[in-house]
mmCIF file of C-alpha atoms in Angstrom:
data_model
loop_
_atom_site.group_PDB
_atom_site.id
_atom_site.type_symbol
_atom_site.label_atom_id
_atom_site.label_comp_id
_atom_site.label_asym_id
_atom_site.label_seq_id
_atom_site.Cartn_x
_atom_site.Cartn_y
_atom_site.Cartn_z
ATOM 1 C CA UNK A 1 -0.122 0.087 0.013
ATOM 2 C CA UNK A 2 1.152 3.562 -0.391
ATOM 3 C CA UNK A 3 1.815 5.680 2.316
ATOM 4 C CA UNK A 4 1.234 9.454 2.102
ATOM 5 C CA UNK A 5 3.252 11.759 4.580
ATOM 6 C CA UNK A 6 2.513 15.439 4.840
ATOM 7 C CA UNK A 7 4.616 18.043 6.724
ATOM 8 C CA UNK A 8 4.398 20.127 8.799
ATOM 9 C CA UNK A 9 1.395 18.695 10.681
ATOM 10 C CA UNK A 10 0.667 22.058 11.747
ATOM 11 C CA UNK A 11 1.613 25.579 10.786
ATOM 12 C CA UNK A 12 1.021 29.122 12.110
ATOM 13 C CA UNK A 13 0.513 31.889 9.863
ATOM 14 C CA UNK A 14 -0.757 35.529 9.404
ATOM 15 C CA UNK A 15 -3.248 36.816 7.114
ATOM 16 C CA UNK A 16 -1.719 37.710 3.787
ATOM 17 C CA UNK A 17 1.372 34.925 4.590
ATOM 18 C CA UNK A 18 2.301 32.521 1.567
ATOM 19 C CA UNK A 19 1.893 29.122 3.184
ATOM 20 C CA UNK A 20 3.506 25.627 1.499
ATOM 21 C CA UNK A 21 2.403 22.223 2.483
ATOM 22 C CA UNK A 22 4.304 19.209 1.166
ATOM 23 C CA UNK A 23 2.859 15.739 0.583
ATOM 24 C CA UNK A 24 5.079 12.807 0.200
ATOM 25 C CA UNK A 25 4.141 9.374 -1.147
ATOM 26 C CA UNK A 26 5.998 6.129 -0.362
ATOM 27 C CA UNK A 27 6.124 5.475 -3.909
ATOM 28 C CA UNK A 28 5.654 7.183 -7.740
ATOM 29 C CA UNK A 29 1.762 8.172 -8.027
ATOM 30 C CA UNK A 30 2.314 10.142 -11.226
ATOM 31 C CA UNK A 31 0.022 13.098 -10.650
ATOM 32 C CA UNK A 32 -2.740 11.189 -8.940
ATOM 33 C CA UNK A 33 -3.076 13.428 -6.271
ATOM 34 C CA UNK A 34 -5.560 15.759 -4.641
ATOM 35 C CA UNK A 35 -5.865 18.405 -1.841
ATOM 36 C CA UNK A 36 -8.634 18.486 0.411
ATOM 37 C CA UNK A 37 -9.661 21.403 3.021
ATOM 38 C CA UNK A 38 -11.311 20.467 5.908
ATOM 39 C CA UNK A 39 -13.057 23.217 8.139
ATOM 40 C CA UNK A 40 -14.286 22.089 11.835
ATOM 41 C CA UNK A 41 -17.518 20.299 11.829
ATOM 42 C CA UNK A 42 -17.587 20.295 7.956
ATOM 43 C CA UNK A 43 -16.753 17.737 5.205
ATOM 44 C CA UNK A 44 -13.693 17.813 3.356
ATOM 45 C CA UNK A 45 -13.964 20.214 0.032
ATOM 46 C CA UNK A 46 -11.863 19.547 -2.865
ATOM 47 C CA UNK A 47 -9.495 22.234 -3.943
ATOM 48 C CA UNK A 48 -7.140 20.767 -6.319
ATOM 49 C CA UNK A 49 -6.997 17.346 -8.190
ATOM 50 C CA UNK A 50 -4.352 15.746 -10.749
ATOM 51 C CA UNK A 51 -1.648 17.432 -8.731
ATOM 52 C CA UNK A 52 -2.364 20.991 -10.206
ATOM 53 C CA UNK A 53 -5.873 21.338 -11.517
ATOM 54 C CA UNK A 54 -7.890 23.779 -9.691
ATOM 55 C CA UNK A 55 -11.423 22.570 -8.849
ATOM 56 C CA UNK A 56 -14.229 24.915 -9.805
ATOM 57 C CA UNK A 57 -14.919 27.874 -7.567
ATOM 58 C CA UNK A 58 -11.691 27.403 -5.757
ATOM 59 C CA UNK A 59 -10.075 30.559 -5.293
ATOM 60 C CA UNK A 60 -7.022 31.118 -7.367
ATOM 61 C CA UNK A 61 -4.538 31.641 -4.416
ATOM 62 C CA UNK A 62 -4.326 27.906 -4.361
ATOM 63 C CA UNK A 63 -2.206 26.107 -6.135
ATOM 64 C CA UNK A 64 -0.909 22.435 -6.239
ATOM 65 C CA UNK A 65 2.378 21.201 -7.880
ATOM 66 C CA UNK A 66 4.709 18.078 -8.133
ATOM 67 C CA UNK A 67 4.577 14.524 -9.666
ATOM 68 C CA UNK A 68 6.032 11.405 -8.744
ATOM 69 C CA UNK A 69 6.568 11.205 -4.970
ATOM 70 C CA UNK A 70 6.649 14.851 -3.976
ATOM 71 C CA UNK A 71 3.992 17.360 -4.167
ATOM 72 C CA UNK A 72 3.382 20.579 -2.612
ATOM 73 C CA UNK A 73 -0.101 22.946 -2.023
ATOM 74 C CA UNK A 74 0.802 26.379 -1.753
ATOM 75 C CA UNK A 75 -1.727 29.373 -0.851
ATOM 76 C CA UNK A 76 -0.247 32.570 -2.011
ATOM 77 C CA UNK A 77 -1.813 35.106 0.270
ATOM 78 C CA UNK A 78 -3.734 33.476 3.294
ATOM 79 C CA UNK A 79 -7.007 34.365 4.048
ATOM 80 C CA UNK A 80 -9.201 34.255 7.374
ATOM 81 C CA UNK A 81 -11.341 31.820 5.557
ATOM 82 C CA UNK A 82 -8.230 29.318 4.691
ATOM 83 C CA UNK A 83 -7.652 28.770 8.303
ATOM 84 C CA UNK A 84 -8.326 24.998 8.250
ATOM 85 C CA UNK A 85 -6.804 21.501 8.063
ATOM 86 C CA UNK A 86 -5.548 20.267 4.706
ATOM 87 C CA UNK A 87 -4.978 16.437 3.295
ATOM 88 C CA UNK A 88 -3.490 15.454 0.403
ATOM 89 C CA UNK A 89 -4.839 12.147 -1.288
ATOM 90 C CA UNK A 90 -3.548 9.701 -3.640
ATOM 91 C CA UNK A 91 -5.726 7.956 -6.602
ATOM 92 C CA UNK A 92 -3.023 6.108 -8.250
ATOM 93 C CA UNK A 93 -3.980 2.536 -6.664
ATOM 94 C CA UNK A 94 -5.432 0.983 -4.361
ATOM 95 C CA UNK A 95 -6.395 1.629 -1.384
ATOM 96 C CA UNK A 96 -6.901 5.483 -1.919
ATOM 97 C CA UNK A 97 -4.843 7.113 1.148
ATOM 98 C CA UNK A 98 -4.898 10.073 2.794
ATOM 99 C CA UNK A 99 -2.203 12.181 4.736
ATOM 100 C CA UNK A 100 -1.958 12.710 8.059
ATOM 101 C CA UNK A 101 -3.254 16.382 7.873
ATOM 102 C CA UNK A 102 -1.854 20.087 8.137
ATOM 103 C CA UNK A 103 -3.313 22.372 10.510
ATOM 104 C CA UNK A 104 -2.759 25.921 9.544
ATOM 105 C CA UNK A 105 -3.623 27.953 12.245
ATOM 106 C CA UNK A 106 -3.653 31.698 13.021
ATOM 107 C CA UNK A 107 -0.415 33.408 14.397
ATOM 108 C CA UNK B 1 -27.273 20.160 -7.109
ATOM 109 C CA UNK B 2 -25.335 17.741 -5.839
ATOM 110 C CA UNK B 3 -26.540 16.346 -2.228
ATOM 111 C CA UNK B 4 -25.329 13.534 -0.297
ATOM 112 C CA UNK B 5 -27.077 12.679 3.054
ATOM 113 C CA UNK B 6 -25.930 10.061 5.190
ATOM 114 C CA UNK B 7 -28.180 8.802 8.233
ATOM 115 C CA UNK B 8 -27.984 5.467 10.324
ATOM 116 C CA UNK B 9 -25.312 6.118 12.866
ATOM 117 C CA UNK B 10 -25.828 5.716 16.431
ATOM 118 C CA UNK B 11 -24.332 4.156 19.524
ATOM 119 C CA UNK B 12 -23.722 0.415 19.441
ATOM 120 C CA UNK B 13 -21.746 -2.132 21.674
ATOM 121 C CA UNK B 14 -18.591 -3.828 20.580
ATOM 122 C CA UNK B 15 -19.606 -7.059 18.485
ATOM 123 C CA UNK B 16 -22.959 -5.117 17.161
ATOM 124 C CA UNK B 17 -24.329 -4.131 13.928
ATOM 125 C CA UNK B 18 -25.027 -0.930 12.261
ATOM 126 C CA UNK B 19 -26.382 0.102 8.663
ATOM 127 C CA UNK B 20 -25.622 3.242 7.220
ATOM 128 C CA UNK B 21 -27.263 4.768 4.348
ATOM 129 C CA UNK B 22 -26.531 7.581 1.611
ATOM 130 C CA UNK B 23 -29.160 9.203 -0.310
ATOM 131 C CA UNK B 24 -28.160 10.629 -3.522
ATOM 132 C CA UNK B 25 -29.173 13.805 -5.456
ATOM 133 C CA UNK B 26 -28.751 15.710 -8.283
ATOM 134 C CA UNK B 27 -26.542 13.760 -10.388
ATOM 135 C CA UNK B 28 -27.228 10.287 -12.605
ATOM 136 C CA UNK B 29 -26.535 8.198 -9.241
ATOM 137 C CA UNK B 30 -25.561 4.646 -11.445
ATOM 138 C CA UNK B 31 -22.890 6.646 -13.557
ATOM 139 C CA UNK B 32 -20.453 7.443 -10.383
ATOM 140 C CA UNK B 33 -18.634 4.904 -8.014
ATOM 141 C CA UNK B 34 -19.441 5.644 -4.338
ATOM 142 C CA UNK B 35 -16.868 5.375 -1.556
ATOM 143 C CA UNK B 36 -17.460 5.847 2.179
ATOM 144 C CA UNK B 37 -14.466 7.358 4.146
ATOM 145 C CA UNK B 38 -14.299 8.000 7.966
ATOM 146 C CA UNK B 39 -12.873 10.143 10.189
ATOM 147 C CA UNK B 40 -12.130 9.004 14.029
ATOM 148 C CA UNK B 41 -12.753 11.923 16.348
ATOM 149 C CA UNK B 42 -10.041 14.506 16.151
ATOM 150 C CA UNK B 43 -8.292 12.461 13.776
ATOM 151 C CA UNK B 44 -7.536 11.974 9.956
ATOM 152 C CA UNK B 45 -9.467 10.850 7.135
ATOM 153 C CA UNK B 46 -9.624 6.911 6.357
ATOM 154 C CA UNK B 47 -10.962 5.602 3.089
ATOM 155 C CA UNK B 48 -13.109 2.583 3.860
ATOM 156 C CA UNK B 49 -14.884 1.169 1.002
ATOM 157 C CA UNK B 50 -16.062 1.518 -2.574
ATOM 158 C CA UNK B 51 -18.688 0.387 -4.998
ATOM 159 C CA UNK B 52 -18.641 0.784 -8.731
ATOM 160 C CA UNK B 53 -21.674 2.416 -10.384
ATOM 161 C CA UNK B 54 -23.490 -0.891 -11.455
ATOM 162 C CA UNK B 55 -22.551 -2.159 -7.896
ATOM 163 C CA UNK B 56 -20.485 -4.903 -9.615
ATOM 164 C CA UNK B 57 -17.398 -4.095 -8.147
ATOM 165 C CA UNK B 58 -16.501 -3.352 -4.482
ATOM 166 C CA UNK B 59 -13.334 -2.858 -2.675
ATOM 167 C CA UNK B 60 -12.536 -2.705 1.202
ATOM 168 C CA UNK B 61 -10.016 -1.054 3.437
ATOM 169 C CA UNK B 62 -7.903 -4.215 5.406
ATOM 170 C CA UNK B 63 -9.321 -3.081 8.497
ATOM 171 C CA UNK B 64 -12.572 -3.508 7.828
ATOM 172 C CA UNK B 65 -12.520 -6.478 5.085
ATOM 173 C CA UNK B 66 -14.876 -9.536 6.301
ATOM 174 C CA UNK B 67 -17.090 -7.006 8.642
ATOM 175 C CA UNK B 68 -18.307 -4.270 6.153
ATOM 176 C CA UNK B 69 -20.417 -4.658 3.012
ATOM 177 C CA UNK B 70 -20.717 -2.026 0.979
ATOM 178 C CA UNK B 71 -23.856 -2.030 -1.353
ATOM 179 C CA UNK B 72 -26.343 0.265 -3.552
ATOM 180 C CA UNK B 73 -29.565 0.521 -4.779
ATOM 181 C CA UNK B 74 -29.726 2.667 -7.991
ATOM 182 C CA UNK B 75 -33.489 2.726 -8.068
ATOM 183 C CA UNK B 76 -33.510 4.350 -4.727
ATOM 184 C CA UNK B 77 -30.244 6.354 -5.571
ATOM 185 C CA UNK B 78 -28.998 5.095 -2.224
ATOM 186 C CA UNK B 79 -25.665 3.781 -1.121
ATOM 187 C CA UNK B 80 -25.155 1.464 2.203
ATOM 188 C CA UNK B 81 -22.496 0.351 4.720
ATOM 189 C CA UNK B 82 -23.568 -2.695 6.826
ATOM 190 C CA UNK B 83 -21.297 -3.106 9.690
ATOM 191 C CA UNK B 84 -20.891 -6.045 11.628
ATOM 192 C CA UNK B 85 -18.840 -7.107 14.238
ATOM 193 C CA UNK B 86 -17.898 -3.395 15.272
ATOM 194 C CA UNK B 87 -15.069 -2.528 17.333
ATOM 195 C CA UNK B 88 -14.240 0.614 19.625
ATOM 196 C CA UNK B 89 -12.065 1.328 17.038
ATOM 197 C CA UNK B 90 -14.488 1.625 14.347
ATOM 198 C CA UNK B 91 -15.710 4.868 16.097
ATOM 199 C CA UNK B 92 -15.978 7.372 13.724
ATOM 200 C CA UNK B 93 -17.616 10.142 11.453
ATOM 201 C CA UNK B 94 -18.629 7.884 8.192
ATOM 202 C CA UNK B 95 -18.807 10.173 4.994
ATOM 203 C CA UNK B 96 -19.836 9.005 1.682
ATOM 204 C CA UNK B 97 -18.337 10.543 -1.330
ATOM 205 C CA UNK B 98 -18.880 10.659 -4.935
ATOM 206 C CA UNK B 99 -16.064 10.192 -7.399
ATOM 207 C CA UNK B 100 -15.723 13.255 -9.403
ATOM 208 C CA UNK B 101 -15.571 11.246 -12.986
ATOM 209 C CA UNK B 102 -18.480 8.791 -14.200
ATOM 210 C CA UNK B 103 -16.915 5.378 -14.800
ATOM 211 C CA UNK B 104 -13.893 5.290 -12.733
ATOM 212 C CA UNK B 105 -14.032 3.557 -9.571
ATOM 213 C CA UNK B 106 -10.739 5.288 -7.976
ATOM 214 C CA UNK B 107 -10.303 8.992 -8.541
ATOM 215 C CA UNK B 108 -10.863 11.818 -6.523
ATOM 216 C CA UNK B 109 -13.869 13.158 -4.244
ATOM 217 C CA UNK B 110 -15.970 16.250 -5.544
ATOM 218 C CA UNK B 111 -18.884 15.664 -3.340
ATOM 219 C CA UNK B 112 -19.166 14.630 0.659
ATOM 220 C CA UNK B 113 -21.984 14.341 2.643
ATOM 221 C CA UNK B 114 -22.118 15.807 6.133
ATOM 222 C CA UNK B 115 -21.234 12.688 7.770
ATOM 223 C CA UNK B 116 -22.922 10.128 10.296
ATOM 224 C CA UNK B 117 -21.249 9.395 13.674
ATOM 225 C CA UNK B 118 -20.860 6.034 14.743
ATOM 226 C CA UNK B 119 -19.952 5.297 18.589
ATOM 227 C CA UNK B 120 -19.042 2.018 19.211
ATOM 228 C CA UNK B 121 -18.875 1.788 23.088
ATOM 229 C CA UNK B 122 -20.000 -0.557 26.020
#
């Protein structure tokens, strides 16, 4: 099974900051990676799919990059509504696996 | 508008059973594979099971294999998860999720329900 490792597990940032979250797969997954945002008490929301494609309706300050084993989610200018937990997910092979999550907190 | 509404959660003793349901609307249900994903309190997301659009293919996480059964009734636009031999470690919020492309069983999840809470405790 493919393991997904996210770092950091949490990050403190201020509004306007650039935030970068990384996700590493235990083996190559090409570009079969998605990023989700989850706010407390809410279901996850798809932000990025195929490593770098922005889901419809998601603000352009979110971007994704990477392929193979190393991936990045970047928030170019953090907004108040972006404080949440972010998860990566691989869709290359069964079972689909999620990273452990990165909590973006207010500094 | 796509909507997924889970139900059937509750409190059950270890060794007991529960059947979760997910009512779908706003899309052609039998065109899409559906998944169950769970989240233990304060923890991350864990994939549980999937079923193809026609119901002919199913997959399970090792942690639930042999205890959980996924099914669907396309005439009722409904997804189910029969959970038997429940353990305390099955305590979680259970989400149903729709894949983003018709005909694909493994893909990204573009819509999620609000979840139904299962608590396994004596």
